[in-house]
Coordinates of C-alpha atoms in Angstrom, one line a residue:
Chain A
M1 CA 41.2 6.6 15.4
S2 CA 44.0 9.0 15.1
D3 CA 43.1 9.6 11.4
S4 CA 41.7 13.0 11.1
K5 CA 40.9 15.1 8.1
N6 CA 41.3 18.8 7.9
F7 CA 38.6 20.6 5.8
L8 CA 38.4 24.1 4.6
L9 CA 34.7 25.0 4.4
G10 CA 33.5 27.7 2.1
V11 CA 30.0 28.8 3.1
F12 CA 27.8 30.2 0.3
D13 CA 24.3 31.6 0.6
D14 CA 23.3 31.8 -3.1
E15 CA 23.1 28.9 -5.4
D16 CA 24.1 30.8 -8.5
V17 CA 27.2 32.2 -6.9
L18 CA 28.0 28.7 -5.7
L19 CA 27.7 27.3 -9.2
K20 CA 30.1 29.8 -10.6
A21 CA 32.5 29.3 -7.7
V22 CA 32.6 25.6 -8.2
G23 CA 33.8 26.1 -11.8
K24 CA 36.3 28.7 -10.8
I25 CA 37.8 26.7 -7.9
R26 CA 38.1 23.5 -9.9
G27 CA 39.6 25.6 -12.7
A28 CA 42.3 26.7 -10.3
G29 CA 43.3 23.1 -9.8
V30 CA 41.7 22.7 -6.3
K31 CA 40.1 19.3 -5.6
I32 CA 36.7 19.8 -4.0
H33 CA 35.8 17.0 -1.6
E34 CA 32.0 17.6 -1.8
V35 CA 29.4 20.4 -1.8
Y36 CA 26.6 20.2 0.7
S37 CA 23.3 21.9 0.0
P38 CA 19.9 22.3 1.7
F39 CA 18.1 21.7 -1.6
P40 CA 19.0 20.3 -5.0
V41 CA 20.9 22.8 -7.1
H42 CA 20.5 22.1 -10.8
G43 CA 23.7 21.8 -12.7
L44 CA 25.8 21.4 -9.6
D45 CA 26.6 17.7 -10.4
E46 CA 27.8 18.7 -13.9
E47 CA 30.0 21.5 -12.5
L48 CA 31.5 19.1 -10.0
G49 CA 32.2 16.6 -12.8
Y50 CA 29.9 13.9 -11.5
K51 CA 28.9 11.2 -13.9
R52 CA 25.2 10.7 -14.6
S53 CA 23.6 8.3 -12.1
R54 CA 23.2 4.8 -13.3
L55 CA 20.1 4.3 -11.0
P56 CA 17.7 4.3 -14.0
I57 CA 19.5 1.2 -15.3
A58 CA 18.9 -0.4 -11.9
A59 CA 15.2 0.5 -12.1
F60 CA 14.9 -1.0 -15.5
M61 CA 16.6 -4.3 -14.4
F62 CA 14.4 -4.6 -11.3
G63 CA 11.3 -3.8 -13.5
A64 CA 12.3 -6.5 -16.0
L65 CA 12.7 -8.9 -13.1
G66 CA 9.2 -8.0 -11.8
T67 CA 7.7 -8.6 -15.3
T68 CA 9.4 -12.0 -15.5
L69 CA 8.5 -13.1 -12.0
A70 CA 4.9 -12.0 -12.4
L71 CA 4.5 -13.9 -15.7
V72 CA 6.3 -17.0 -14.5
M73 CA 4.2 -17.1 -11.3
Q74 CA 0.8 -16.7 -13.1
I75 CA 1.6 -19.0 -16.0
W76 CA 2.9 -21.7 -13.6
M77 CA 0.1 -21.4 -11.1
L78 CA -2.9 -21.3 -13.4
G79 CA -1.3 -23.0 -16.4
V80 CA 0.8 -25.8 -15.0
D81 CA 0.4 -26.4 -11.3
W82 CA -3.4 -26.4 -11.1
P83 CA -5.1 -25.6 -14.4
M84 CA -8.8 -24.5 -14.0
I85 CA -11.5 -23.6 -16.5
I86 CA -12.5 -20.1 -15.5
G87 CA -15.2 -18.5 -17.7
G88 CA -14.3 -20.8 -20.6
K89 CA -11.0 -19.0 -21.1
N90 CA -7.7 -20.6 -21.8
F91 CA -5.7 -21.9 -18.9
I92 CA -3.0 -19.4 -19.8
A93 CA -5.1 -16.3 -20.5
L94 CA -2.4 -13.8 -21.1
P95 CA -4.6 -10.7 -21.5
D96 CA -5.9 -11.4 -18.0
F97 CA -2.4 -11.5 -16.6
V98 CA -1.5 -8.0 -17.8
P99 CA -2.7 -6.0 -14.7
V100 CA -0.8 -8.1 -12.2
T101 CA 2.2 -8.2 -14.4
F102 CA 2.1 -4.4 -14.7
E103 CA 1.7 -3.9 -11.0
L104 CA 4.6 -6.2 -10.0
T105 CA 6.8 -4.6 -12.6
V106 CA 6.2 -1.2 -11.1
L107 CA 6.5 -2.5 -7.5
L108 CA 9.9 -4.2 -8.1
A109 CA 11.3 -1.3 -10.2
A110 CA 10.4 1.2 -7.5
F111 CA 11.5 -0.8 -4.5
G112 CA 14.6 -2.1 -6.3
M113 CA 15.7 1.4 -7.4
V114 CA 15.1 3.0 -4.0
G115 CA 16.9 0.2 -2.3
T116 CA 19.8 0.6 -4.6
F117 CA 19.8 4.3 -4.0
L118 CA 19.9 3.9 -0.2
V119 CA 22.7 1.4 -0.4
A120 CA 24.7 3.5 -3.0
S121 CA 24.3 6.7 -1.0
D122 CA 24.9 4.8 2.4
L123 CA 21.6 6.1 3.9
K124 CA 20.5 4.1 6.9
P125 CA 18.6 4.9 10.2
W126 CA 21.7 4.3 12.4
K127 CA 24.1 6.5 10.4
D128 CA 25.6 9.5 12.1
P129 CA 26.1 12.0 9.2
K130 CA 28.8 14.1 11.0
M131 CA 27.5 17.3 9.6
L132 CA 30.3 19.7 8.8
D133 CA 28.0 22.7 9.4
L134 CA 24.5 22.5 10.9
R135 CA 23.3 25.3 8.6
I136 CA 23.6 22.9 5.5
T137 CA 20.1 21.6 6.1
D138 CA 18.8 25.1 6.7
D139 CA 19.9 27.7 4.2
K140 CA 23.7 27.5 3.5
H141 CA 25.6 25.7 0.8
V142 CA 29.0 24.4 2.1
M143 CA 31.9 23.6 -0.2
A144 CA 34.3 21.2 1.6
I145 CA 37.9 21.1 0.5
D146 CA 40.1 18.4 1.9
L147 CA 43.4 20.1 2.7
G148 CA 45.2 16.8 2.9
K149 CA 44.4 16.1 -0.8
N150 CA 45.4 19.5 -1.9
A151 CA 49.0 19.4 -0.5
G152 CA 50.4 21.4 -3.4
L153 CA 48.4 24.5 -2.3
Q154 CA 48.7 26.7 0.7
E155 CA 45.6 27.0 3.0
A156 CA 45.7 30.8 2.6
Q157 CA 45.6 30.5 -1.1
I158 CA 42.5 28.3 -1.1
N159 CA 41.0 30.6 1.5
A160 CA 41.5 33.6 -0.7
L161 CA 40.2 31.7 -3.7
L162 CA 37.0 30.8 -1.8
K163 CA 36.5 34.4 -0.6
D164 CA 37.1 35.7 -4.2
S165 CA 34.5 33.4 -5.6
G166 CA 31.8 34.6 -3.3
A167 CA 32.0 32.6 -0.1
V168 CA 30.4 34.6 2.8
E169 CA 32.7 32.9 5.3
V170 CA 35.5 30.3 5.3
N171 CA 36.0 28.0 8.3
N172 CA 38.6 25.3 9.1
K173 CA 37.3 22.1 10.6
N174 CA 38.9 18.9 11.7
V175 CA 36.9 15.7 11.4
E176 CA 37.8 12.5 13.2
E177 CA 37.5 9.4 11.1
Chain B
M1 CA 20.2 30.8 -15.0
Q2 CA 16.5 30.9 -14.0
V3 CA 14.0 32.2 -16.4
T4 CA 11.3 34.1 -14.6
S5 CA 8.2 35.2 -16.4
S6 CA 6.5 38.5 -15.6
V7 CA 3.1 36.9 -16.5
R8 CA 3.2 34.3 -13.7
K9 CA 2.5 35.5 -10.2
P10 CA 5.1 34.5 -7.5
L11 CA 4.4 31.0 -6.1
I12 CA 5.7 32.0 -2.6
T13 CA 4.6 35.4 -1.3
G14 CA 5.7 37.5 1.6
G15 CA 9.4 37.9 0.5
K16 CA 10.5 34.7 2.2
T17 CA 14.1 33.8 2.5
V18 CA 15.4 30.3 2.5
H19 CA 15.9 30.5 6.3
D20 CA 12.3 31.7 6.7
V21 CA 11.1 28.6 5.0
T22 CA 12.9 26.5 7.6
E23 CA 11.5 28.6 10.5
D24 CA 7.9 28.7 9.2
I25 CA 7.6 25.0 8.5
C26 CA 9.5 23.7 11.5
R27 CA 7.6 25.9 13.9
Q28 CA 4.6 23.7 14.4
V29 CA 6.8 20.6 14.5
E30 CA 8.9 22.0 17.3
A31 CA 6.2 23.9 19.2
K32 CA 4.0 22.4 21.9
P33 CA 0.7 21.2 20.4
S34 CA -1.8 24.0 20.2
K35 CA -5.2 23.8 22.0
L36 CA -7.0 23.8 18.6
W37 CA -4.9 20.9 17.4
G38 CA -5.5 19.0 20.7
M39 CA -9.3 19.5 20.3
A40 CA -9.3 18.4 16.7
F41 CA -7.1 15.4 17.4
G42 CA -9.3 14.5 20.4
I43 CA -12.5 14.5 18.3
S44 CA -10.8 12.3 15.7
V45 CA -9.7 9.8 18.3
V46 CA -13.2 9.7 19.8
T47 CA -14.7 9.2 16.3
L48 CA -12.2 6.4 15.8
L49 CA -13.2 4.7 19.0
I50 CA -17.0 5.0 18.4
G51 CA -16.5 3.6 14.9
F52 CA -14.4 0.8 16.3
V53 CA -17.5 -0.5 18.1
A54 CA -19.1 -1.1 14.7
V55 CA -15.9 -2.7 13.4
A56 CA -15.6 -5.0 16.5
T57 CA -19.3 -6.0 16.2
T58 CA -18.9 -6.8 12.5
L59 CA -15.9 -9.0 13.3
W60 CA -17.5 -10.7 16.3
E61 CA -21.0 -11.3 14.8
G62 CA -20.1 -11.4 11.1
I63 CA -21.1 -9.3 8.2
G64 CA -24.7 -10.2 8.7
M65 CA -24.7 -7.0 10.8
W66 CA -24.6 -5.0 7.6
G67 CA -27.7 -4.1 5.6
L68 CA -26.8 -6.4 2.6
N69 CA -29.4 -8.8 1.3
K70 CA -29.5 -11.5 -1.4
T71 CA -30.2 -9.0 -4.1
V72 CA -28.0 -6.2 -3.0
G73 CA -24.8 -8.1 -2.0
W74 CA -22.5 -5.1 -2.5
A75 CA -23.5 -1.7 -1.2
W76 CA -22.2 0.5 1.5
D77 CA -18.9 -1.1 2.0
I78 CA -17.7 -1.1 -1.6
T79 CA -19.1 2.4 -2.1
N80 CA -16.9 3.6 0.7
F81 CA -14.0 1.6 -0.6
V82 CA -14.2 3.1 -4.1
W83 CA -14.8 6.6 -2.5
W84 CA -11.7 6.4 -0.3
V85 CA -9.5 5.0 -3.1
G86 CA -10.7 7.8 -5.3
I87 CA -9.7 10.4 -2.8
G88 CA -6.3 8.7 -2.5
H89 CA -5.6 9.6 -6.2
A90 CA -4.8 13.2 -5.8
G91 CA -1.5 12.9 -3.8
T92 CA 0.5 10.8 -6.2
L93 CA -1.1 12.6 -9.1
I94 CA 0.1 15.9 -7.8
S95 CA 3.6 14.8 -7.0
A96 CA 4.2 12.5 -9.9
I97 CA 2.3 13.8 -12.9
L98 CA 2.8 17.5 -12.0
L99 CA 6.5 16.8 -11.4
L100 CA 6.8 15.3 -14.9
F101 CA 5.0 18.4 -16.3
R102 CA 7.3 20.6 -14.2
Q103 CA 4.4 22.4 -12.5
K104 CA 6.2 24.1 -9.7
W105 CA 3.1 25.1 -7.9
R106 CA 2.8 21.5 -6.8
M107 CA 5.7 22.0 -4.3
S108 CA 3.6 23.6 -1.6
I109 CA 0.9 21.0 -1.6
N110 CA 2.5 17.7 -2.6
R111 CA 3.6 16.7 0.9
A112 CA 0.2 17.0 2.5
A113 CA -1.6 15.6 -0.5
E114 CA 0.7 12.5 -0.5
A115 CA 0.0 12.0 3.2
M116 CA -3.7 12.2 2.5
T117 CA -3.3 9.6 -0.3
I118 CA -1.6 7.2 2.0
F119 CA -4.2 7.6 4.8
A120 CA -7.1 7.4 2.3
V121 CA -5.8 4.2 0.9
I122 CA -5.5 2.7 4.4
C123 CA -9.1 3.7 5.0
A124 CA -10.2 2.2 1.7
A125 CA -8.4 -1.1 2.6
Q126 CA -10.6 -1.5 5.7
F127 CA -13.6 -2.3 3.7
P128 CA -12.3 -5.3 1.6
I129 CA -10.5 -6.5 4.7
L130 CA -13.6 -6.4 6.9
H131 CA -16.0 -7.8 4.2
M132 CA -13.9 -11.0 4.3
G133 CA -15.7 -11.7 7.6
R134 CA -12.6 -13.5 8.9
P135 CA -9.8 -11.2 7.9
W136 CA -7.2 -13.3 9.7
L137 CA -7.6 -15.9 7.0
G138 CA -7.8 -13.3 4.3
A139 CA -4.2 -13.5 3.2
Y140 CA -5.0 -17.0 1.7
W141 CA -7.9 -15.6 -0.3
A142 CA -6.2 -12.5 -1.5
L143 CA -2.6 -13.6 -2.1
P144 CA -1.0 -16.4 -4.0
L145 CA 0.2 -18.3 -0.9
P146 CA 0.9 -22.0 -0.8
N147 CA -1.9 -23.8 1.1
T148 CA -3.1 -27.3 2.0
F149 CA -5.7 -27.5 -0.7
G150 CA -3.3 -28.4 -3.4
S151 CA -2.0 -25.6 -3.5
L152 CA -5.2 -24.1 -4.8
W153 CA -4.0 -20.7 -6.2
V154 CA -5.9 -17.5 -6.4
N155 CA -7.7 -16.6 -9.6
F156 CA -5.5 -14.3 -11.7
N157 CA -8.4 -13.9 -14.1
S158 CA -10.4 -12.0 -11.5
P159 CA -10.5 -8.1 -11.4
L160 CA -10.9 -8.4 -7.6
L161 CA -7.5 -10.0 -7.4
W162 CA -6.0 -7.4 -9.7
D163 CA -7.3 -4.9 -7.2
V164 CA -5.3 -6.5 -4.4
F165 CA -2.2 -6.1 -6.4
A166 CA -3.1 -2.7 -7.7
I167 CA -4.0 -1.2 -4.3
S168 CA -1.1 -2.7 -2.4
T169 CA 1.4 -1.7 -5.1
Y170 CA -0.1 1.8 -5.2
F171 CA 0.1 2.1 -1.4
S172 CA 3.6 0.9 -1.0
V173 CA 5.0 2.9 -3.9
S174 CA 3.2 6.0 -2.7
L175 CA 4.6 5.4 0.8
V176 CA 8.2 5.1 -0.5
F177 CA 7.7 8.3 -2.6
W178 CA 6.4 10.2 0.3
F179 CA 9.0 9.0 2.7
L180 CA 11.9 9.7 0.3
G181 CA 10.6 13.3 0.0
L182 CA 10.5 13.6 3.8
V183 CA 14.1 12.5 4.3
P184 CA 15.9 15.8 3.6
D185 CA 13.3 17.6 5.7
F186 CA 13.8 15.3 8.6
A187 CA 17.4 16.1 8.4
T188 CA 16.6 19.8 8.8
I189 CA 14.5 19.1 11.9
R190 CA 17.3 16.8 13.2
D191 CA 19.9 19.6 12.9
R192 CA 17.7 22.0 14.9
A193 CA 16.7 19.5 17.6
T194 CA 18.4 18.1 20.7
G195 CA 18.0 15.0 22.9
I196 CA 15.5 12.4 22.1
R197 CA 14.0 14.4 19.2
K198 CA 17.4 14.5 17.6
K199 CA 17.6 10.7 17.8
I200 CA 14.2 10.1 16.4
Y201 CA 14.4 12.6 13.5
G202 CA 18.0 11.5 13.0
A203 CA 16.9 7.9 12.4
L204 CA 14.1 9.0 10.1
S205 CA 16.5 11.2 8.1
L206 CA 18.6 8.1 7.4
G207 CA 21.8 10.1 8.0
W208 CA 21.1 12.6 5.2
D209 CA 24.0 15.1 4.8
G210 CA 22.9 17.1 1.7
A211 CA 25.9 16.0 -0.4
A212 CA 25.7 17.1 -4.0
K213 CA 26.3 13.5 -5.1
T214 CA 23.4 12.3 -3.0
W215 CA 21.2 15.1 -4.3
S216 CA 22.1 14.2 -7.8
R217 CA 21.1 10.6 -7.3
Y218 CA 18.0 11.7 -5.3
E219 CA 16.8 13.8 -8.2
S220 CA 17.1 11.0 -10.7
V221 CA 15.3 8.6 -8.3
S222 CA 12.5 11.1 -7.9
L223 CA 12.1 11.5 -11.6
I224 CA 12.0 7.8 -12.2
L225 CA 9.6 7.2 -9.3
A226 CA 7.3 9.9 -10.8
G227 CA 7.5 8.1 -14.1
L228 CA 6.6 4.8 -12.5
A229 CA 3.9 6.3 -10.3
T230 CA 2.1 8.1 -13.2
P231 CA 0.8 5.0 -15.0
L232 CA 0.4 3.4 -11.6
V233 CA -2.1 6.1 -10.5
L234 CA -4.0 5.7 -13.7
S235 CA -4.0 1.9 -13.4
V236 CA -5.4 1.8 -9.9
H237 CA -8.8 3.3 -10.6
T238 CA -8.9 1.6 -14.0
I239 CA -8.6 -1.7 -12.2
V240 CA -11.2 -0.7 -9.5
S241 CA -13.5 0.1 -12.4
F242 CA -12.9 -3.4 -13.8
D243 CA -14.5 -4.8 -10.7
F244 CA -17.7 -3.5 -12.2
A245 CA -17.0 -3.2 -15.9
T246 CA -16.1 -6.9 -16.5
S247 CA -19.4 -8.1 -15.0
V248 CA -22.6 -8.5 -17.0
I249 CA -24.8 -6.3 -14.7
P250 CA -26.7 -3.6 -16.7
G251 CA -25.3 -0.2 -15.8
W252 CA -21.8 -1.7 -15.0
H253 CA -21.0 -3.5 -18.2
T254 CA -19.6 -0.5 -20.0
T255 CA -16.2 0.2 -21.6
I256 CA -16.3 3.9 -20.6
F257 CA -15.7 2.9 -16.9
P258 CA -11.8 3.1 -16.7
P259 CA -11.4 6.7 -17.9
Y260 CA -14.6 7.8 -16.2
F261 CA -13.5 6.4 -12.9
V262 CA -10.0 7.8 -13.2
A263 CA -11.4 11.3 -13.9
G264 CA -13.8 10.9 -11.0
A265 CA -11.0 9.9 -8.7
I266 CA -8.8 12.9 -9.5
F267 CA -11.9 15.1 -9.1
S268 CA -12.7 13.8 -5.6
G269 CA -9.0 13.7 -4.7
F270 CA -8.4 17.3 -5.5
A271 CA -11.6 18.3 -3.6
M272 CA -10.3 16.5 -0.5
V273 CA -6.9 18.1 -0.8
L274 CA -8.6 21.5 -0.9
T275 CA -10.7 20.7 2.1
L276 CA -7.7 19.7 4.1
M277 CA -5.3 22.3 2.8
L278 CA -7.6 25.2 3.4
V279 CA -7.8 24.1 7.1
T280 CA -4.1 23.4 7.4
R281 CA -3.3 26.7 5.8
A282 CA -5.4 28.6 8.2
V283 CA -4.3 26.7 11.4
F284 CA -0.6 26.7 10.6
K285 CA -0.6 30.2 9.0
L286 CA 0.8 29.1 5.7
Q287 CA -0.9 31.7 3.6
D288 CA 2.4 32.7 2.0
Y289 CA 3.1 29.2 0.9
I290 CA -0.4 28.0 -0.2
T291 CA -1.6 31.1 -2.0
I292 CA -4.8 31.9 -3.7
E293 CA -2.9 31.1 -6.9
H294 CA -2.5 27.5 -5.7
I295 CA -6.1 27.3 -4.8
E296 CA -7.1 28.6 -8.2
M297 CA -4.9 26.0 -9.9
M298 CA -6.5 23.2 -8.0
N299 CA -10.0 24.5 -8.8
I300 CA -9.1 24.5 -12.5
V301 CA -8.2 20.9 -12.2
I302 CA -11.6 20.3 -10.5
I303 CA -13.5 22.0 -13.4
V304 CA -11.6 19.9 -16.0
T305 CA -12.1 16.6 -14.2
G306 CA -15.6 17.5 -13.1
S307 CA -16.6 18.2 -16.7
I308 CA -15.1 14.9 -17.9
V309 CA -17.2 13.2 -15.2
G310 CA -20.3 15.1 -16.5
I311 CA -19.6 14.1 -20.1
A312 CA -19.2 10.5 -18.9
Y313 CA -22.6 10.5 -17.3
I314 CA -24.2 11.9 -20.4
T315 CA -22.3 9.4 -22.6
E316 CA -23.5 6.5 -20.5
F317 CA -27.1 7.6 -21.0
F318 CA -26.7 8.1 -24.6
I319 CA -25.1 4.7 -25.1
A320 CA -27.8 3.0 -23.0
W321 CA -30.4 4.4 -25.3
Y322 CA -28.4 3.9 -28.5
S323 CA -27.5 0.3 -27.7
G324 CA -31.2 -0.7 -27.9
V325 CA -30.7 -3.1 -25.0
P326 CA -33.8 -3.0 -22.9
A327 CA -32.1 -4.1 -19.7
E328 CA -29.5 -1.4 -20.1
Q329 CA -32.1 1.3 -20.9
Y330 CA -34.1 0.3 -17.9
A331 CA -31.1 0.4 -15.6
F332 CA -30.5 4.1 -16.5
Y333 CA -34.2 5.0 -16.5
N334 CA -34.4 3.4 -13.0
R335 CA -31.5 5.5 -11.8
M336 CA -33.2 8.7 -12.8
Q337 CA -36.8 7.8 -12.0
G338 CA -36.7 4.8 -9.7
P339 CA -36.7 4.6 -5.9
Y340 CA -33.2 5.9 -5.7
W341 CA -33.9 9.0 -7.7
W342 CA -32.8 11.2 -4.8
A343 CA -29.3 9.6 -4.8
Y344 CA -29.1 10.1 -8.6
W345 CA -30.1 13.7 -8.5
S346 CA -27.8 14.5 -5.6
M347 CA -24.9 13.0 -7.6
M348 CA -25.9 15.1 -10.7
T349 CA -26.2 18.3 -8.7
C350 CA -23.0 17.9 -6.7
N351 CA -20.8 16.6 -9.4
V352 CA -21.9 18.1 -12.7
I353 CA -23.6 21.4 -11.8
S354 CA -21.8 22.7 -8.7
P355 CA -18.1 22.5 -10.0
Q356 CA -19.2 24.6 -13.0
L357 CA -19.4 27.5 -10.6
F358 CA -15.6 27.5 -10.7
W359 CA -15.8 29.1 -14.2
F360 CA -16.3 32.4 -12.3
K361 CA -12.9 33.7 -11.1
K362 CA -14.6 35.3 -8.1
I363 CA -15.7 31.8 -6.9
R364 CA -12.6 29.9 -7.7
T365 CA -10.4 32.5 -5.9
S366 CA -12.8 32.6 -2.9
I367 CA -11.7 30.5 0.1
A368 CA -15.1 30.1 1.6
A369 CA -16.7 29.1 -1.7
T370 CA -13.9 26.7 -2.5
F371 CA -14.2 25.1 0.9
I372 CA -17.9 24.5 0.6
L373 CA -17.7 23.3 -3.0
S374 CA -14.9 20.9 -2.2
I375 CA -17.1 19.2 0.4
I376 CA -20.1 19.2 -2.0
V377 CA -17.9 17.5 -4.6
N378 CA -17.0 14.7 -2.2
I379 CA -20.6 14.2 -1.2
G380 CA -21.5 14.0 -4.9
M381 CA -18.7 11.5 -5.5
W382 CA -19.9 9.3 -2.7
F383 CA -23.4 9.3 -4.2
E384 CA -21.9 8.5 -7.6
R385 CA -20.5 5.2 -6.3
F386 CA -23.7 4.5 -4.4
V387 CA -25.8 5.1 -7.5
I388 CA -23.7 2.9 -9.7
I389 CA -23.5 0.1 -7.2
V390 CA -26.9 -0.1 -5.6
T391 CA -29.3 1.0 -8.4
S392 CA -27.7 -1.5 -10.7
L393 CA -28.1 -4.4 -8.2
H394 CA -31.4 -3.7 -6.6
R395 CA -33.4 -4.4 -9.8
D396 CA -32.3 -8.0 -10.3
F397 CA -32.9 -10.0 -13.5
L398 CA -35.9 -11.7 -11.8
P399 CA -38.5 -9.1 -10.6
S400 CA -39.4 -11.4 -7.7
S401 CA -35.9 -10.7 -6.2
W402 CA -36.2 -6.9 -6.5
A403 CA -35.2 -5.3 -3.2
M404 CA -34.1 -2.2 -1.5
F405 CA -30.9 -1.6 0.4
Y406 CA -31.1 -0.1 3.9
P407 CA -27.9 0.6 5.7
T408 CA -27.7 -0.5 9.4
I409 CA -26.0 1.4 12.1
Y410 CA -23.0 -0.9 11.6
D411 CA -22.7 0.1 8.0
V412 CA -22.6 3.7 9.1
G413 CA -20.4 2.9 12.0
V414 CA -17.6 1.3 9.9
Y415 CA -17.7 4.4 7.7
V416 CA -17.4 6.6 10.8
F417 CA -14.5 4.5 11.9
T418 CA -12.6 5.2 8.7
F419 CA -13.2 8.9 9.1
G420 CA -11.7 8.7 12.6
L421 CA -8.8 6.8 11.3
F422 CA -8.2 9.2 8.5
F423 CA -8.3 12.4 10.6
T424 CA -6.3 10.8 13.5
A425 CA -3.6 9.9 11.1
F426 CA -3.7 13.3 9.3
F427 CA -3.5 15.3 12.5
L428 CA -0.6 13.3 13.8
F429 CA 1.1 13.9 10.5
A430 CA 0.4 17.6 10.6
K431 CA 1.8 17.9 14.0
F432 CA 5.0 15.8 13.8
F433 CA 6.0 15.9 10.2
P434 CA 6.8 19.0 8.1
V435 CA 3.5 19.7 6.1
I436 CA 5.3 21.4 3.3
N437 CA 8.3 20.0 1.4
M438 CA 10.9 22.5 2.7
A439 CA 13.7 21.3 0.4
E440 CA 11.6 21.7 -2.8
V441 CA 10.2 25.0 -1.7
K442 CA 13.6 26.3 -0.9
S443 CA 14.8 25.5 -4.4
I444 CA 12.2 27.8 -6.0
I445 CA 12.6 30.7 -3.5
K446 CA 15.0 32.5 -5.7
S447 CA 13.2 32.1 -9.0
S448 CA 9.6 32.5 -7.9
S449 CA 9.3 34.6 -4.9
E450 CA 8.5 38.3 -4.7
K451 CA 12.0 39.2 -3.8
T452 CA 13.5 38.5 -7.2
A453 CA 13.8 41.6 -9.2

């Protein structure tokens, strides 16, 4: 309860200024907690040094699971459990199983990946996002710097750095954990 | 870093700022419903209720209430099913395929088009569900569920079963794609709201905070979903066409069906998007977001797909003649000259001739002309399905079983019901959800609005 974090928030209103600022501030040795934006800013993740998301791998794995399940289901049901002659075809008529296999592959890949994304990003209906600034979802980009993790630097220094790199305002905010 | 071309016109006009986008799109979500909206919504609900009488009668009395007979065992219901599914193709096409092609003009229309897709697929689903007669048992016929007959499993060799999987996958993946796109916009509404509205939009926004890490993941999820949805869109109408193409009925038994149906679906879907967007644009004053440029782009897609459909019609004819199969030749001769000639010629006029008018720039940039032609295209596409289905069936292999199909009031009523359902859902969406994807539009404000020097 008593744990609280002290953030310095640099507010930017232009994505290109923001991108340059991120490089500059990280270059000065300041650790950026996170940058919040109203829309995706291309190249921001690279500037912040984030690794490429591994979600495509998750999608592939879930897709492969879907393919396997679909084939096993169809082959077992029509080939093993209750074989029936339909239109004189083989019991296991693989070309006929293609559409359902394809659909289940897509279904599991899509749901599996989105599910993984929601869990990885901790998105859920009952979550209170504790917005640092309400204008983040409107038109401002906010760079949050955790002062506790930048103990080597003075607040005034970081403040000046933010202003120099184009922040339109700099605010200090305490967040209860 | 953005490269702007002097050739392209700005996608968003009126010198909008990022904040203006928030204001313009949130306005109708936050304001009290307008009188016009109330009237439109009221008419939709009344239509839904009137149509429901036909649905209830069908369920209570059985599908004998429909105009089907021994010869024409598939008619009005499957025509409507294919028609609605076709309409439901534009949304995911716009958001998935146009995303992969980096067509930024999609951003103003994809939200509403996806909503339309979802509602159209719900309407389409009413027909196969109702034609089961006893839909409460339908899950056993349509899904591989364990049962007390063995278990006797569903037939995976049947295109009708493939349809169950295709349509339900398409519906659920489109729904996820649409909802995921809405999440950041719900967060915008949440941060402007108070009280109960804040709670509801807060839950819908899943606690979205706009962190760069989340955006980065979000972008990669969107891209992969688009990659998955693209073959999915193409597969759905392909499989719908298999319902016919894998049979041995003259007029259905053709290999051209899958691409021909997919083109027709995109054609009718874009027409329906135009019909709805032109109205939404005027009612919610979104002229700066959905510009003449957008309308023209969609009309170009309509010319392309409409021409593909026209070529498919001609190819079908040529192949029927060239094959030398008398039954096939008769089926096509009968379409043109038989008792359903009027349906055939309505289809030809509406689908092949009228969209060619869009070659004229004056016509494809005229709102009134686009609106009228978009409705004509959808009338034409309804007739296309009716022609394919009924004219092929009504001349059976035995001339003694030749018959005509006459719809009953219940056939019409169920169709009216789906219209009520569609518009009720669409008006609710238009009032309570942001009709334009704010986050996406904001991302192109700097690079493609008039303000950029």
